[in-house]
mmCIF file of C-alpha atoms in Angstrom:
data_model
loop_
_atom_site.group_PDB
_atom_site.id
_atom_site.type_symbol
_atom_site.label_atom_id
_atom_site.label_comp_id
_atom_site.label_asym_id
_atom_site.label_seq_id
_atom_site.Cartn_x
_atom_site.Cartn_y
_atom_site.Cartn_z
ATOM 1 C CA UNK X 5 -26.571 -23.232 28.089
ATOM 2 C CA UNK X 6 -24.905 -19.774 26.960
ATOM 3 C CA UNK X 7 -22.116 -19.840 23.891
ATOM 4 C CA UNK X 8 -19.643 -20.166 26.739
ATOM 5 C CA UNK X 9 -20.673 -22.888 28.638
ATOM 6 C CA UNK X 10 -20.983 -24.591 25.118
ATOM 7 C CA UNK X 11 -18.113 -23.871 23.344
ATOM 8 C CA UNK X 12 -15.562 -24.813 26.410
ATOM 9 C CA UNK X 13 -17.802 -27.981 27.248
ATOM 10 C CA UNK X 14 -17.115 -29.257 22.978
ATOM 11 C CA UNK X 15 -13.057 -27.671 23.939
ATOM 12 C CA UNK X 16 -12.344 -29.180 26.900
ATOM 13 C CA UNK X 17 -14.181 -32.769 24.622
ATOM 14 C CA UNK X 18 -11.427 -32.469 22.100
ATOM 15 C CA UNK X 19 -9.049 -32.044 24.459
ATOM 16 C CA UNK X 20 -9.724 -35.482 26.361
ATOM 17 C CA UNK X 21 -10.875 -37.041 22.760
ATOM 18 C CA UNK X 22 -7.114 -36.115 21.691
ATOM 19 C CA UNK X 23 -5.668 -38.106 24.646
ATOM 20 C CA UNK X 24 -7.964 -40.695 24.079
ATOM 21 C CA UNK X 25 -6.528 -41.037 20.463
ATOM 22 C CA UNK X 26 -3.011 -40.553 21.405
ATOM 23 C CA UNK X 27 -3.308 -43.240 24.110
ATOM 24 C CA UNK X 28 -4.409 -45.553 21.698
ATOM 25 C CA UNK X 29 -1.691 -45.282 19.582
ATOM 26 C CA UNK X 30 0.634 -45.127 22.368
ATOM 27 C CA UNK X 31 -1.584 -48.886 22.611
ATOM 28 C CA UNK X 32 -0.966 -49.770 19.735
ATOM 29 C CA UNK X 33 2.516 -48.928 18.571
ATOM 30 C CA UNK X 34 4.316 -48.801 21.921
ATOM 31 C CA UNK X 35 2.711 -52.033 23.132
ATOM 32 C CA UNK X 36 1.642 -53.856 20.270
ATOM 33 C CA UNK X 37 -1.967 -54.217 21.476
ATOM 34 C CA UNK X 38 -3.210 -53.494 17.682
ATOM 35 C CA UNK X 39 -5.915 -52.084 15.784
ATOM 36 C CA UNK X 40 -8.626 -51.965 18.608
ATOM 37 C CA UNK X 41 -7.525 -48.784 20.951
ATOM 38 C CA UNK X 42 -6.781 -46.252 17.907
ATOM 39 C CA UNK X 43 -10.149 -47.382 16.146
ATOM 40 C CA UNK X 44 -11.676 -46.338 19.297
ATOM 41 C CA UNK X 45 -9.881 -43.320 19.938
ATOM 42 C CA UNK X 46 -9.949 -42.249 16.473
ATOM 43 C CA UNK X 47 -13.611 -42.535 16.263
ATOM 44 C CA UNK X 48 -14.533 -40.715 19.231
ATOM 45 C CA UNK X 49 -11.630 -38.482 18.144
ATOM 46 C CA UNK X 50 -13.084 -37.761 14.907
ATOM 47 C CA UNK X 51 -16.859 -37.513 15.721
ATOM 48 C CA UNK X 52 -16.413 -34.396 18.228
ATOM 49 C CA UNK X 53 -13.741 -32.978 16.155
ATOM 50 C CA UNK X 54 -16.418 -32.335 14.122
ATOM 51 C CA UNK X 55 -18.912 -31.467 16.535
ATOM 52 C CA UNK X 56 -16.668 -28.909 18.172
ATOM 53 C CA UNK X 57 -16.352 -27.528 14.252
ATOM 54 C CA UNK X 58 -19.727 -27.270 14.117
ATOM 55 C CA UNK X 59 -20.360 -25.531 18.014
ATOM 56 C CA UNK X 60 -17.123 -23.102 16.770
ATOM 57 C CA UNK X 61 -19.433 -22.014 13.448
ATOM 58 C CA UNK X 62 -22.132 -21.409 15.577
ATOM 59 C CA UNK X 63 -20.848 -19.672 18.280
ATOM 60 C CA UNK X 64 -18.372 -17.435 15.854
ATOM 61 C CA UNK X 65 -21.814 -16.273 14.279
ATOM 62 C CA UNK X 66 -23.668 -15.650 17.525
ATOM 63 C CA UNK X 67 -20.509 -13.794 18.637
ATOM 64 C CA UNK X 68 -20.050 -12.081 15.571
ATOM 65 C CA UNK X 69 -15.876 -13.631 15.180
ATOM 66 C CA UNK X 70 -13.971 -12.348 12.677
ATOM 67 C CA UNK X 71 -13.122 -14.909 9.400
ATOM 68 C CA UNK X 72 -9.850 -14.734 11.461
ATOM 69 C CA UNK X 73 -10.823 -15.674 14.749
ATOM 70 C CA UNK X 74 -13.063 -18.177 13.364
ATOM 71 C CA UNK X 75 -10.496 -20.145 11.685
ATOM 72 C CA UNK X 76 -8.393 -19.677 14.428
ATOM 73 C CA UNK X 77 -10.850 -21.765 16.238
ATOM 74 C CA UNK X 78 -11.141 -24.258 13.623
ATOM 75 C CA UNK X 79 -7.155 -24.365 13.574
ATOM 76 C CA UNK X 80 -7.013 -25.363 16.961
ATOM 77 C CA UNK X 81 -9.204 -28.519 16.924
ATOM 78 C CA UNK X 82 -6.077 -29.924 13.899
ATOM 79 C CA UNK X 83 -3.520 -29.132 16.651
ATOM 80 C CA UNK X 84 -3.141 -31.020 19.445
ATOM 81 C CA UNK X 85 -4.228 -29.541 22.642
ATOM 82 C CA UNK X 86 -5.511 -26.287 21.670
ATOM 83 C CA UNK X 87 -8.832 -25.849 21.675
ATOM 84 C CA UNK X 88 -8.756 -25.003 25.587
ATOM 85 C CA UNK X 89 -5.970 -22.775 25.392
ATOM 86 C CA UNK X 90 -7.774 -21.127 22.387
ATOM 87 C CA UNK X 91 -11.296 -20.930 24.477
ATOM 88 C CA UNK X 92 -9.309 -19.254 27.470
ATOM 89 C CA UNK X 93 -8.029 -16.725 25.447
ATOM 90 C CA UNK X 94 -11.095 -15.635 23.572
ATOM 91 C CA UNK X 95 -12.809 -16.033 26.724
ATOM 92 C CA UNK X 96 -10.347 -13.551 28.400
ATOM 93 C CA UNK X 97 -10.721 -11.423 25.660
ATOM 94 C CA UNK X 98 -14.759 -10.995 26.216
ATOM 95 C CA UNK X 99 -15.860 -13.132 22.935
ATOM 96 C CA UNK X 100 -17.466 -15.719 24.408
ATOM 97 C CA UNK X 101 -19.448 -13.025 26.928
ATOM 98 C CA UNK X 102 -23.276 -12.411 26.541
ATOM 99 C CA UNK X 103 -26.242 -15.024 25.496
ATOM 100 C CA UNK X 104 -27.617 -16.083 22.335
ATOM 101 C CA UNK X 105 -28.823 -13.998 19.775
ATOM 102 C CA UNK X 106 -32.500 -14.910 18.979
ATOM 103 C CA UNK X 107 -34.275 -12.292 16.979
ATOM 104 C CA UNK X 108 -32.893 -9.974 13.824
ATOM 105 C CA UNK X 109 -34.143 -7.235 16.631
ATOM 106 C CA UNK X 110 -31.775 -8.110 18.799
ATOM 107 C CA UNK X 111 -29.325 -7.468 16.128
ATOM 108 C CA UNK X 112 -30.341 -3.906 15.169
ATOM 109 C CA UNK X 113 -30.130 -2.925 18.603
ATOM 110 C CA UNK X 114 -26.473 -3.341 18.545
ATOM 111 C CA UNK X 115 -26.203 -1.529 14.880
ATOM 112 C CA UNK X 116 -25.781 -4.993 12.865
ATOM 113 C CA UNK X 117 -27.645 -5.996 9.981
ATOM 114 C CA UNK X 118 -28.630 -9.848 9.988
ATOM 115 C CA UNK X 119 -27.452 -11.935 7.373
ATOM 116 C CA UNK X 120 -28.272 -15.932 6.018
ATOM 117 C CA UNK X 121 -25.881 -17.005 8.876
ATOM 118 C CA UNK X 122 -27.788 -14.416 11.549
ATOM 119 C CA UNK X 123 -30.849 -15.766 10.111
ATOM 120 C CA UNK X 124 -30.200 -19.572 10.332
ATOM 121 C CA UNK X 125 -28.713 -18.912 14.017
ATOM 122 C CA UNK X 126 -32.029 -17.434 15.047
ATOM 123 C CA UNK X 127 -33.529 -20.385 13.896
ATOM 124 C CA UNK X 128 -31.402 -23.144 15.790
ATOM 125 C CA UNK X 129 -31.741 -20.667 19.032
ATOM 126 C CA UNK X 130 -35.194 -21.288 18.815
ATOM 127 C CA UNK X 131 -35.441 -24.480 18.240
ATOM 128 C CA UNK X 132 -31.977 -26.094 20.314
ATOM 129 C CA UNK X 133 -32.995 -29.552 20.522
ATOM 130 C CA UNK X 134 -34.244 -29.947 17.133
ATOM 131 C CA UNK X 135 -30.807 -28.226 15.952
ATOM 132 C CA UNK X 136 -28.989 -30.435 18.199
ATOM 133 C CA UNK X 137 -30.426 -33.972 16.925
ATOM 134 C CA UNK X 138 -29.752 -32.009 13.076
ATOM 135 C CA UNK X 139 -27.132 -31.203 14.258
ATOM 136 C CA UNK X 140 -25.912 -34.894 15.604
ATOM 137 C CA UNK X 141 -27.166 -36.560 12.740
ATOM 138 C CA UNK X 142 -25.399 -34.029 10.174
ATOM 139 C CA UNK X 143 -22.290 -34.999 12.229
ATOM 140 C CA UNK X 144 -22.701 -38.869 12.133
ATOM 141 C CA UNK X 145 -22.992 -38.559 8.249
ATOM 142 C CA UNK X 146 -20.153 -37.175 7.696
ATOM 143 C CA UNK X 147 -18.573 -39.195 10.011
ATOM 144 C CA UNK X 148 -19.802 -42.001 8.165
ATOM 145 C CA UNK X 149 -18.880 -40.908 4.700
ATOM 146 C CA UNK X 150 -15.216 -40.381 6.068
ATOM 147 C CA UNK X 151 -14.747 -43.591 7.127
ATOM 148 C CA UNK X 152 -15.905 -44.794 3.874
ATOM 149 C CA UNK X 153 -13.524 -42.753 2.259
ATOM 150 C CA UNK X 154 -10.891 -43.758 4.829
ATOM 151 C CA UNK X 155 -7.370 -42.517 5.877
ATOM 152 C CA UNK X 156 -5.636 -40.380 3.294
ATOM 153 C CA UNK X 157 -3.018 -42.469 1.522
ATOM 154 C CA UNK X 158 0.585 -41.143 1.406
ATOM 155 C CA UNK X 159 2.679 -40.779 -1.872
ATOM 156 C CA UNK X 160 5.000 -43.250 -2.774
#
């Protein structure tokens, strides 16, 4: 799987996770169907939201994003339906182009120096399915401790 083929598979997720989520509330507040379909659609919703935070990070430092672009990306998993509009456009723009980086080497070659995140990249290239289950379970915590924390309350 190159950074392209991962970054617009975890896009075009939080794209359908969004409808998913909207649908529910559409569910729930249009049709008076209740809790069930945004619980649903929230959790899906809010477990690859942050999985597609995550594949951004990593894929920013592979590519070598600016801060910019990078939050850019990160932006455009808040607002509705723009993570695929966002991936086409760095995509068209040649920053999702060319594999994974796996060796400080590699990054000489092309006049960088490697830094902690270059170094910590290298690392989940060569081990992807280790850094994937990390990855998942880092995820699911988070996940977890968010719903424990629950919904932000509003100010009276």
């Amino acid at each position: 799987m190159t950074p392209r083929s991962l970054f617009r598979a975890l896009a075009v997720a939080e794209l359908v996770t969004w409808t998913m989520l909207l649908v529910g509330m559409l569910m729930k507040y249009g049709f008076g169907l209740g809790d069930l379909p945004v619980r649903i659609g929230g959790s899906v919703h809010g477990f690859v939201f942050l999985a597609y935070l995550v594949v951004a990070t990593v894929v920013a430092v592979n590519q070598r994003w600016s801060f910019g672009a990078t939050a850019l990306g990160w932006v455009s998993a808040i607002v509705p339906y723009t993570t695929l509009p966002f991936e086409v456009g760095v995509a068209r723009r040649g920053m999702l182009d060319g594999p994974w980086r796996r060796s400080a080497s590699a990054s000489a070659s092309d006049g960088h120096r490697s830094g902690p995140l270059d170094r910590l990249l290298f690392v989940v290239v060569a081990h992807p399915f280790v850094a994937a289950l990390i990855g998942v379970v880092l995820v699911a915590l988070v996940f977890a401790v968010l719903l424990t924390i629950g919904p932000p309350v509003p100010s009276r």
